[in-house]
Coordinates of C-alpha atoms and ligand atoms in Angstrom, one line a residue:
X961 CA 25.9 38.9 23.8
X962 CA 28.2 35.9 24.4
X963 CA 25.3 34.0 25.6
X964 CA 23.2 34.8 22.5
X965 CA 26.4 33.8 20.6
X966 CA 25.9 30.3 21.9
X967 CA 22.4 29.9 21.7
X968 CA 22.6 30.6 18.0
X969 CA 25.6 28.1 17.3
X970 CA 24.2 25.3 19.5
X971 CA 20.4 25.9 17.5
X972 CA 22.8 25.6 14.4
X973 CA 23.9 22.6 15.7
X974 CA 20.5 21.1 16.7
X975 CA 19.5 22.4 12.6
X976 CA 22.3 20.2 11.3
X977 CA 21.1 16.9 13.5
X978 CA 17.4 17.3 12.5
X979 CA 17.9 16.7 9.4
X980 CA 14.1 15.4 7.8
X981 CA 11.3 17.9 8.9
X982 CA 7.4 17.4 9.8
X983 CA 5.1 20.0 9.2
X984 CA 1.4 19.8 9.6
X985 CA -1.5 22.0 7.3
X986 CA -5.1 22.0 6.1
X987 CA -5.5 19.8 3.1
X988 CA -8.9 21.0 2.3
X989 CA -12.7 19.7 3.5
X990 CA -15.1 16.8 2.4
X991 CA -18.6 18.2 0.8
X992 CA -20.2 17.2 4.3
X993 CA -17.9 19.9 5.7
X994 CA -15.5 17.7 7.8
X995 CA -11.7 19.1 7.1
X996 CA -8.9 16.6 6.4
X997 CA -5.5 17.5 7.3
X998 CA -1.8 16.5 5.9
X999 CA 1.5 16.3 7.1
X1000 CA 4.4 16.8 5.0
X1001 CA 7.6 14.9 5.7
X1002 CA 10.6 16.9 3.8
X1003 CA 14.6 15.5 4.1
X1004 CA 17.6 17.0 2.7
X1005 CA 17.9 14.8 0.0
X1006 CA 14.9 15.9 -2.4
X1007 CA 12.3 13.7 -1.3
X1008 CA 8.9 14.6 0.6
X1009 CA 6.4 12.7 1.4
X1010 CA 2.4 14.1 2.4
X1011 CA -0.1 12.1 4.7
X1012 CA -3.7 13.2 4.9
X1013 CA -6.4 12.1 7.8
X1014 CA -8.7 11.1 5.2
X1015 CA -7.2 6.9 5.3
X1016 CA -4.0 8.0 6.8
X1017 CA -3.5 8.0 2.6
X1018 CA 0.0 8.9 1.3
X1019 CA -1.6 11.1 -0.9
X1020 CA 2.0 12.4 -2.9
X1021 CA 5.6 11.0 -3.0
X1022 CA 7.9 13.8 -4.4
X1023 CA 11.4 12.0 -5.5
X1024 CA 14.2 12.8 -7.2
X1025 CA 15.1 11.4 -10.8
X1026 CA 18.4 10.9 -11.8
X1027 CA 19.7 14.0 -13.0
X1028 CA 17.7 15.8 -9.5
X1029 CA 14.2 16.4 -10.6
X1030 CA 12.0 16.2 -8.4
X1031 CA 8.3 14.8 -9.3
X1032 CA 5.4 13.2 -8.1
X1033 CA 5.5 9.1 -8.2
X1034 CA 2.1 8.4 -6.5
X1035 CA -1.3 8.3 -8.1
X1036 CA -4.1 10.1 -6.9
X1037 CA -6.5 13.3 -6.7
X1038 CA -5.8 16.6 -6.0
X1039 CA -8.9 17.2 -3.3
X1040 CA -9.5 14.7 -0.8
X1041 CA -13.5 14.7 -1.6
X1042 CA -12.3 13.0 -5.0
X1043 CA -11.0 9.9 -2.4
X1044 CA -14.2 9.7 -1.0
X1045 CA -16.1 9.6 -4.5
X1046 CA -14.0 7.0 -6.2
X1047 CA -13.1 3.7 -5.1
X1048 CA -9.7 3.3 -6.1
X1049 CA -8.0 3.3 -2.9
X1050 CA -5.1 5.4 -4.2
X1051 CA -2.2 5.5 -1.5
X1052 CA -4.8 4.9 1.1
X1053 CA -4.3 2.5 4.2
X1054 CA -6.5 -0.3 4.0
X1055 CA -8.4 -2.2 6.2
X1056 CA -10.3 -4.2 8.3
X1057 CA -8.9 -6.7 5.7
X1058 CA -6.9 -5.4 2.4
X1059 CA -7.8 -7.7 -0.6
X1060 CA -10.5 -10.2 -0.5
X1061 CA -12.4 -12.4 1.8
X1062 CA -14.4 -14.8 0.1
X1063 CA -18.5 -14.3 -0.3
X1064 CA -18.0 -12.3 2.8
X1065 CA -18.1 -14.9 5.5
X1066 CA -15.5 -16.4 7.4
X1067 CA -15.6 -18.0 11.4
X1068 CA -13.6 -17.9 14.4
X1069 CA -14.2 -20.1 17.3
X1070 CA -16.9 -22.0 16.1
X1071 CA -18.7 -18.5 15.4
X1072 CA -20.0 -17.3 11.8
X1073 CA -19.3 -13.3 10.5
X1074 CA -20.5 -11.5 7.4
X1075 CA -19.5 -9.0 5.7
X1076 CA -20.0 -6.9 2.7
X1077 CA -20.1 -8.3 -0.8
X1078 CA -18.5 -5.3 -2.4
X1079 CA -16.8 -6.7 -5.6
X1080 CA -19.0 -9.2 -7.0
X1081 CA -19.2 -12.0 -5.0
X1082 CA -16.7 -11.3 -2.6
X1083 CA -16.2 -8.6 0.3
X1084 CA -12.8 -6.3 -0.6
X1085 CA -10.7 -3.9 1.2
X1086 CA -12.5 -4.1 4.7
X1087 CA -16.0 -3.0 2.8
X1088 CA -18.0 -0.2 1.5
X1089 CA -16.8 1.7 4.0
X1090 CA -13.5 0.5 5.0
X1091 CA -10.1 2.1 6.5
X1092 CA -9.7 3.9 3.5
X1093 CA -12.9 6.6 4.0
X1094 CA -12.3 7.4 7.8
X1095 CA -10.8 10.1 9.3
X1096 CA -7.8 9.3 10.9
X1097 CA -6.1 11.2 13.7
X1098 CA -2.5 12.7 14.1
X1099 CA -1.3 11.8 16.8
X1100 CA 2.3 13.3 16.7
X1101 CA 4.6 14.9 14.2
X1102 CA 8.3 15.0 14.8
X1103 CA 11.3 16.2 12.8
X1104 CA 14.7 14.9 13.3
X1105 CA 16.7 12.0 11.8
X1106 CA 13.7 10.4 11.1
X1107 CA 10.7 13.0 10.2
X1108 CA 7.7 11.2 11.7
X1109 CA 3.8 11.4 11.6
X1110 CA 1.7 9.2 13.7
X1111 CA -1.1 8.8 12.8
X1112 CA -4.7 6.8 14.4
X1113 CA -7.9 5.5 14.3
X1114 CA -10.4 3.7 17.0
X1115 CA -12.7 1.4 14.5
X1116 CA -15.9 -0.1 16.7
X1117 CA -17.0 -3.3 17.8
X1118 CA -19.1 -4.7 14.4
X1119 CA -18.0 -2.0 12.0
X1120 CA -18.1 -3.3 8.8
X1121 CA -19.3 -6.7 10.5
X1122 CA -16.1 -7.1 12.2
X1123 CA -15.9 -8.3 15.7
X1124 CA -13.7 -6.2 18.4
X1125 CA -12.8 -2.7 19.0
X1126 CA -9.5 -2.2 17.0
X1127 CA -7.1 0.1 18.0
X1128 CA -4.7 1.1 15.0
X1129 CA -1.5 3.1 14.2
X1130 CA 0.0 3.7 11.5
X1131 CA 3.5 5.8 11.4
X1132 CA 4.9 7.1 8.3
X1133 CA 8.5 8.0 8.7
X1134 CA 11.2 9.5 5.9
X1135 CA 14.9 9.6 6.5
X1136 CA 18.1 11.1 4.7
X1137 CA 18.5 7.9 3.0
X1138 CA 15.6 8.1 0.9
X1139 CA 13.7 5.6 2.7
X1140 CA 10.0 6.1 4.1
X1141 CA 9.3 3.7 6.2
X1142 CA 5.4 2.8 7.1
X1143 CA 4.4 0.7 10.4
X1144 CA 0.9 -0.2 10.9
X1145 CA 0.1 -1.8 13.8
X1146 CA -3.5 -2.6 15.7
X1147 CA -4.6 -4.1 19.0
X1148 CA -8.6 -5.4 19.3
X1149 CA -10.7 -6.2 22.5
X1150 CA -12.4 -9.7 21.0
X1151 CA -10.2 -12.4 18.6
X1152 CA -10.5 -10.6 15.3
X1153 CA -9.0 -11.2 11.8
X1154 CA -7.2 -8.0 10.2
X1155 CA -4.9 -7.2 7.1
X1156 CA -3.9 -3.8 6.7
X1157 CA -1.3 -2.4 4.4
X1158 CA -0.8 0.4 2.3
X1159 CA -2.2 0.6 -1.6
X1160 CA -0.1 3.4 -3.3
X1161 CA 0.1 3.2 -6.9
X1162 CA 3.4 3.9 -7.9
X1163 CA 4.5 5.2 -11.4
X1164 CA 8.5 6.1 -11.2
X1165 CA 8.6 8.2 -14.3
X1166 CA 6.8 11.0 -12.0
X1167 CA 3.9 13.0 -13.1
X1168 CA 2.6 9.4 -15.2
X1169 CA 5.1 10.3 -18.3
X1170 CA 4.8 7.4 -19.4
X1171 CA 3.0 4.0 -18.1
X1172 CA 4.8 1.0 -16.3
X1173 CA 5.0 -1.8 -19.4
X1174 CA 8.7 -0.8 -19.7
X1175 CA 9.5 -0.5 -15.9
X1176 CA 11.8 -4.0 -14.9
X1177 CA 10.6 -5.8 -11.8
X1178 CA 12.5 -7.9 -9.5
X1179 CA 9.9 -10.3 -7.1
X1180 CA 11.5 -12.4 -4.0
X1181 CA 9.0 -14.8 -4.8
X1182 CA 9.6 -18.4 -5.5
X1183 CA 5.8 -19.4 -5.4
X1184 CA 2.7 -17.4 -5.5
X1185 CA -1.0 -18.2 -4.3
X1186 CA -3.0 -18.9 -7.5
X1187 CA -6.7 -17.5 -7.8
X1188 CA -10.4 -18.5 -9.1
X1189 CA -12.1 -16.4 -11.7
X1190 CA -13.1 -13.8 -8.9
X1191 CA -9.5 -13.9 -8.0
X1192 CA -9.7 -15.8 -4.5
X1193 CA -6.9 -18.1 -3.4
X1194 CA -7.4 -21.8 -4.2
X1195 CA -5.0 -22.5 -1.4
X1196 CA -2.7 -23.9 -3.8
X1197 CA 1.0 -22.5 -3.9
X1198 CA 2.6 -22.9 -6.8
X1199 CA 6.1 -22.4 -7.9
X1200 CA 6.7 -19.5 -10.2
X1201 CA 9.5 -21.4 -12.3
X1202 CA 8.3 -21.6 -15.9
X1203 CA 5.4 -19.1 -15.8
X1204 CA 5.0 -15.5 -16.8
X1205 CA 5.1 -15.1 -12.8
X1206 CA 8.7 -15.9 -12.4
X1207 CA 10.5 -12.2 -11.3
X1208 CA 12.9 -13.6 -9.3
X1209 CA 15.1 -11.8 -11.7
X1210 CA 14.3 -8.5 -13.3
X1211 CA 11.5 -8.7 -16.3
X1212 CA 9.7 -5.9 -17.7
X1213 CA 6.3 -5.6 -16.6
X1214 CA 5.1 -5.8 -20.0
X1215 CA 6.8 -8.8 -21.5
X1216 CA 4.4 -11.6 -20.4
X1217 CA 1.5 -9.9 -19.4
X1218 CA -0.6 -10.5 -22.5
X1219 CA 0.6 -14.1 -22.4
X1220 CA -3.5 -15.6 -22.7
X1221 CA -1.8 -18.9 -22.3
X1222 CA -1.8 -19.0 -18.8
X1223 CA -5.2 -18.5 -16.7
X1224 CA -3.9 -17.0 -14.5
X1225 CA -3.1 -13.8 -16.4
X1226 CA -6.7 -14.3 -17.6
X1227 CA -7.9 -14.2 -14.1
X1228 CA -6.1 -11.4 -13.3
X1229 CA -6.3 -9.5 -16.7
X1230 CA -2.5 -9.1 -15.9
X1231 CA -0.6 -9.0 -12.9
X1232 CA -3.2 -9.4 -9.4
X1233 CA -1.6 -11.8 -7.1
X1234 CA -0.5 -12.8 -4.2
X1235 CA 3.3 -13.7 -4.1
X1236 CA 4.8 -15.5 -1.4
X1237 CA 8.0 -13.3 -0.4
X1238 CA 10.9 -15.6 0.1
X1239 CA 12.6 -15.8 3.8
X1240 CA 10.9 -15.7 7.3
X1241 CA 7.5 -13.5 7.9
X1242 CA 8.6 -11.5 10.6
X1243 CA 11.5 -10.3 9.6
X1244 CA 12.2 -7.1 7.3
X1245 CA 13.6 -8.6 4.2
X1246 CA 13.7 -7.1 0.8
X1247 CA 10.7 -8.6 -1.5
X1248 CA 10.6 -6.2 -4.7
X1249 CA 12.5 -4.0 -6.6
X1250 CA 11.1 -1.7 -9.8
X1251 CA 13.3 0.2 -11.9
X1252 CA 12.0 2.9 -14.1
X1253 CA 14.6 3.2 -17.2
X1254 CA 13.4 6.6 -18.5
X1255 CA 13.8 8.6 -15.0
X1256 CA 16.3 5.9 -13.5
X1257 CA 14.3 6.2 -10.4
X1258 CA 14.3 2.8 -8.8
X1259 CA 12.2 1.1 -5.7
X1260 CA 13.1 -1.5 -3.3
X1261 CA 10.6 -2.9 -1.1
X1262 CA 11.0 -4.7 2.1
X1263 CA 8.7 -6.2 4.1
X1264 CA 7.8 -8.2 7.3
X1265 CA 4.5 -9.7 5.7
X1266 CA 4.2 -12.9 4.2
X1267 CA 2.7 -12.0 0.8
X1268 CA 2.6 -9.1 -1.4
X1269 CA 0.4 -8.3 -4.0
X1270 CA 1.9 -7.2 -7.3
X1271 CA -1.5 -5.4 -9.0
X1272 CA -0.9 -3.4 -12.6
X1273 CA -3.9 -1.5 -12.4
X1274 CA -6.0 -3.6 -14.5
X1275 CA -9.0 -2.3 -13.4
X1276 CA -8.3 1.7 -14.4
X1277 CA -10.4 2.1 -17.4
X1278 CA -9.8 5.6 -18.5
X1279 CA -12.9 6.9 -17.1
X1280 CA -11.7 8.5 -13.9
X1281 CA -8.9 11.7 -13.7
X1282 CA -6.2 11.8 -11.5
X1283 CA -4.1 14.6 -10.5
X1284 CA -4.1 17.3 -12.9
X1285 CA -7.0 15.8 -14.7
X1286 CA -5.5 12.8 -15.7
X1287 CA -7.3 10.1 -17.2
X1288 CA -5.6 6.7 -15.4
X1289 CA -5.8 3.8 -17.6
X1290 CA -4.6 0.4 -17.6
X1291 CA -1.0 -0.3 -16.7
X1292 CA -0.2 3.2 -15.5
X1293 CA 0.3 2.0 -12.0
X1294 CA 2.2 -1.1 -9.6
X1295 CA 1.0 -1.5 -6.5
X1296 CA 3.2 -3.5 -4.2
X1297 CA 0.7 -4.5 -0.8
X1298 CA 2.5 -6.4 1.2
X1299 CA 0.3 -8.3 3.8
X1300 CA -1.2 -11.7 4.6
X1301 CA -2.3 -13.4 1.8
X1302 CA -6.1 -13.0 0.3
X1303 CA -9.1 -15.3 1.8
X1304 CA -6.3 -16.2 4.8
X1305 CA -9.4 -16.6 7.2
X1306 CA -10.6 -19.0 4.9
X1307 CA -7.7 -20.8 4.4
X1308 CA -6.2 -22.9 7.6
X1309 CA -3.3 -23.7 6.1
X1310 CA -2.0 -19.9 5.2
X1311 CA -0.2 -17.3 7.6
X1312 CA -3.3 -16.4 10.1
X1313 CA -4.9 -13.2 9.9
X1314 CA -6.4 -13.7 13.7
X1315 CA -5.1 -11.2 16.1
X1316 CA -6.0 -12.1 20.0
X1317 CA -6.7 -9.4 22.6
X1318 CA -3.0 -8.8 24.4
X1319 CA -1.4 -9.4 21.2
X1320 CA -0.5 -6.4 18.9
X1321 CA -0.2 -6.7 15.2
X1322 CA 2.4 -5.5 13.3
X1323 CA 2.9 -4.9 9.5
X1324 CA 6.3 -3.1 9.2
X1325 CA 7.1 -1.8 5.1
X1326 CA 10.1 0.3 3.8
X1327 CA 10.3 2.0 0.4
X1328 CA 14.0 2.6 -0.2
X1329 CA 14.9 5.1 -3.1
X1330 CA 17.5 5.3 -5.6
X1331 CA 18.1 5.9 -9.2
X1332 CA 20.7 4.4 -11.5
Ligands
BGC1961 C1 -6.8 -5.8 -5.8 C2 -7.4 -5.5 -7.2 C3 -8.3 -4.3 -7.0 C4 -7.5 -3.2 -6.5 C5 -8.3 -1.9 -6.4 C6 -6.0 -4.6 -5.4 O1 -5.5 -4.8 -4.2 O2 -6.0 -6.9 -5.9 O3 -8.1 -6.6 -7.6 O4 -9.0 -4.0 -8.2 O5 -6.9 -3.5 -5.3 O6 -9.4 -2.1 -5.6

C-alpha cells in the first residue's frame, strides 16, 4: 500500500517534469494507398504543433492569442493527398535545394549537373519531385521538457539530378516557452550542394481572419541579395537603407509593397527575397520578428543560416482552397526560409551550399511565441 503510495507520488512527480508531450497517430492515406502519419507535440502553455511523414511538413501550429484563444497560424490542407496535388509547399521541408538554382545547372569539381527546370527557366525547391513529396520516417518521439519528433529521410545517389546519397534529419521540438525549435541536418556520400529549410506560411490572426498587409515586420537585415526578372541573385548585395526593403525597424507589410518604383518589388510582385541576416552565420541569432495587431500574437525568428527569404505569397491566386475550403489569395501568408542564399552554387562569392562527405550540415531555426 505504502509502496503503491510512492509509485503514484514519484509518477506525479515525473508528470510535473515532462511537461510538453509527443503523441503519434494516422493522418490519413495518399490515393496510391501509402499512409502518412503525424505527430503532435502539445505543452502546457496552449500551443501544439503536428508533423506529418508526407515532407516532414508542419502541417498546423495551434497558438494562443492574447486573451488565450487558441487557433491555427499555418496555411495548408486538411488531407495530406491535397500536398501531393498542389505545389505550394505549405509548411513542408524543402529540399535538395529550397529556392532557385539557375536554368538548372550548376558544377562542382570541374564537373557539370542538371536539374529540373520547374519554374520557368529555373529549377526550384529541389525539383518536381523534391523533399516536399516523400515520405519521411519517424524516427523517435519523446515527451519531456522539450516534446520531440525526429524525423528522416535517405534521398539516392542522382535523385532529382543530384549527386550523393543524402542522409537527412529533421527534429521538430516545442517547449514550455512557446518556442518550436526545427533542426535539419544532412550528411552525403559524394561533395554535394544542399539547402533545406522549412516553408510554413504563417498568418498570426489564426484561422486567415484577416490577411498580413497590416501585420508589422522587423528584418535583421542590413543588405539583401537583389534578383533578375526570374528572381535569381545577381550577386549583387545591396544595402537596404532608402528602399521599401529597409525592416530593420518594424513596417507594416503593406506600406511599400505596391511601391512600382522600385524593380525590385516588380520582380518580386511584392516581397520574394533573399535578406542577408545581420551577425555571424553559424550562430543562432534573432533575424525577424512579425507582430499581428488584431490577435497580438507575435513571431520572433532566429536562425543560424545566412539568408532568409521574406515571400508574401504573391503567387496564391485564389484558385486553390486551403483548410476549411479556403480560397488563399495574395498576401494572406509570410513565409520566413531561412537558408543559404538562392543560385549560391552559382555564385562563388556567397555562403557555399557544398557539403563534403565527413561533414554534417546543419540548419538550426527557432520560432519563439508571444503576444503583446
Ligand atoms: C519562393 C517563391 C515561390 C514560393 C512557392 C518561395 O520560396 O521564393 O518565389 O513562389 O516559394 O513555391
Amino acid at each position: 500500500m505504502k509502496f503503491a503510495f510512492a509509485a503514484v507520488a514519484l509518477l506525479g512527480l515525473c508528470g510535473t517534469a515532462q511537461a510538453a508531450t509527443a503523441t503519434r497517430g494516422a493522418f490519413g492515406q495518399l490515393a496510391d494507398g501509402s499512409k502518412v502519419e503525424a505527430v503532435t507535440l502539445t505543452n502546457s502553455a496552449g500551443m501544439s504543433a503536428k508533423i506529418m511523414t508526407l515532407g516532414a511538413t508542419l502541417q498546423s501550429l495551434v497558438v494562443p492569442d492574447r486573451s488565450g484563444k487558441k487557433e491555427d497560424v499555418v496555411l495548408g490542407y486538411d488531407t495530406a493527398q491535397e500536398y501531393l496535388s498542389r505545389p505550394n509547399y505549405f509548411g513542408a521541408s524543402v529540399g535538395r535545394y529550397a529556392n532557385r538554382i539557375a536554368k538548372g545547372k550548376f558544377s562542382l569539381d570541374g564537373k557539370s549537373f542538371t536539374l529540373a527546370t520547374n519554374d520557368g527557366p529555373n529549377h526550384l525547391h529541389g525539383g518536381p519531385k523534391g523533399f516536399d513529396k516523400r515520405m519521411w520516417k519517424i524516427d523517435s518521439i519523446s515527451s519531456g521538457p522539450d516534446a520531440k519528433a525526429v524525423l528522416s529521410y535517405v534521398s539516392a545517389d542522382g535523385e532529382e539530378g543530384y549527386p550523393g546519397e543524402l542522409k537527412v534529419t529533421a527534429t521538430y521540438s516545442l517547449n514550455d516557452q512557446n518556442e518550436l525549435k526545427l533542426e535539419y541536418r544532412a550528411t552525403t556520400s559524394k561533395p554535394t550542394v544542399l539547402n533545406l529549410t522549412n516553408h510554413s506560411y504563417f498568418n498570426l490572426s489564426g484561422n486567415d481572419a484577416r490577411d498580413v498587409m497590416g501585420n508589422m515586420v522587423t528584418l535583421d537585415a542590413a543588405r539583401f541579395t537583389p534578383v533578375d526578372a526570374t528572381l535569381i541573385p545577381t550577386g549583387e548585395r545591396r544595402a537596404v537603407a532608402g528602399t521599401p526593403f529597409d525592416f530593420r525597424t518594424p513596417h507594416r507589410v503593406g506600406d511599400r509593397i505596391r511601391d512600382a518604383k522600385d524593380q525590385q518589388i516588380r520582380f518580386g510582385r511584392g516581397y520574394d527575397h533573399n535578406f542577408i541576416v545581420d551577425g555571424a552565420a553559424g550562430s543562432l541569432r534573432h533575424a525577424a520578428r512579425v507582430e499581428e495587431p488584431g490577435s497580438g500574437r507575435v513571431l520572433d525568428v532566429s536562425v543560424t543560416a545566412p539568408g532568409i527569404q521574406f515571400y508574401t505569397g504573391n503567387f496564391m491566386d485564389g484558385t486553390f482552397f486551403g483548410k476549411g475550403q479556403r480560397a488563399y489569395r495574395q498576401g494572406d501568408a509570410i513565409c520566413l526560409e531561412p537558408g543559404v542564399f538562392p543560385d549560391s552554387p552559382n555564385h562563388k562569392d556567397f555562403p557555399t551550399s557544398r557539403l563534403n562527405p565527413g561533414q554534417t550540415y546543419v540548419n538550426t531555426i527557432v520560432y519563439k511565441f508571444g503576444t503583446h
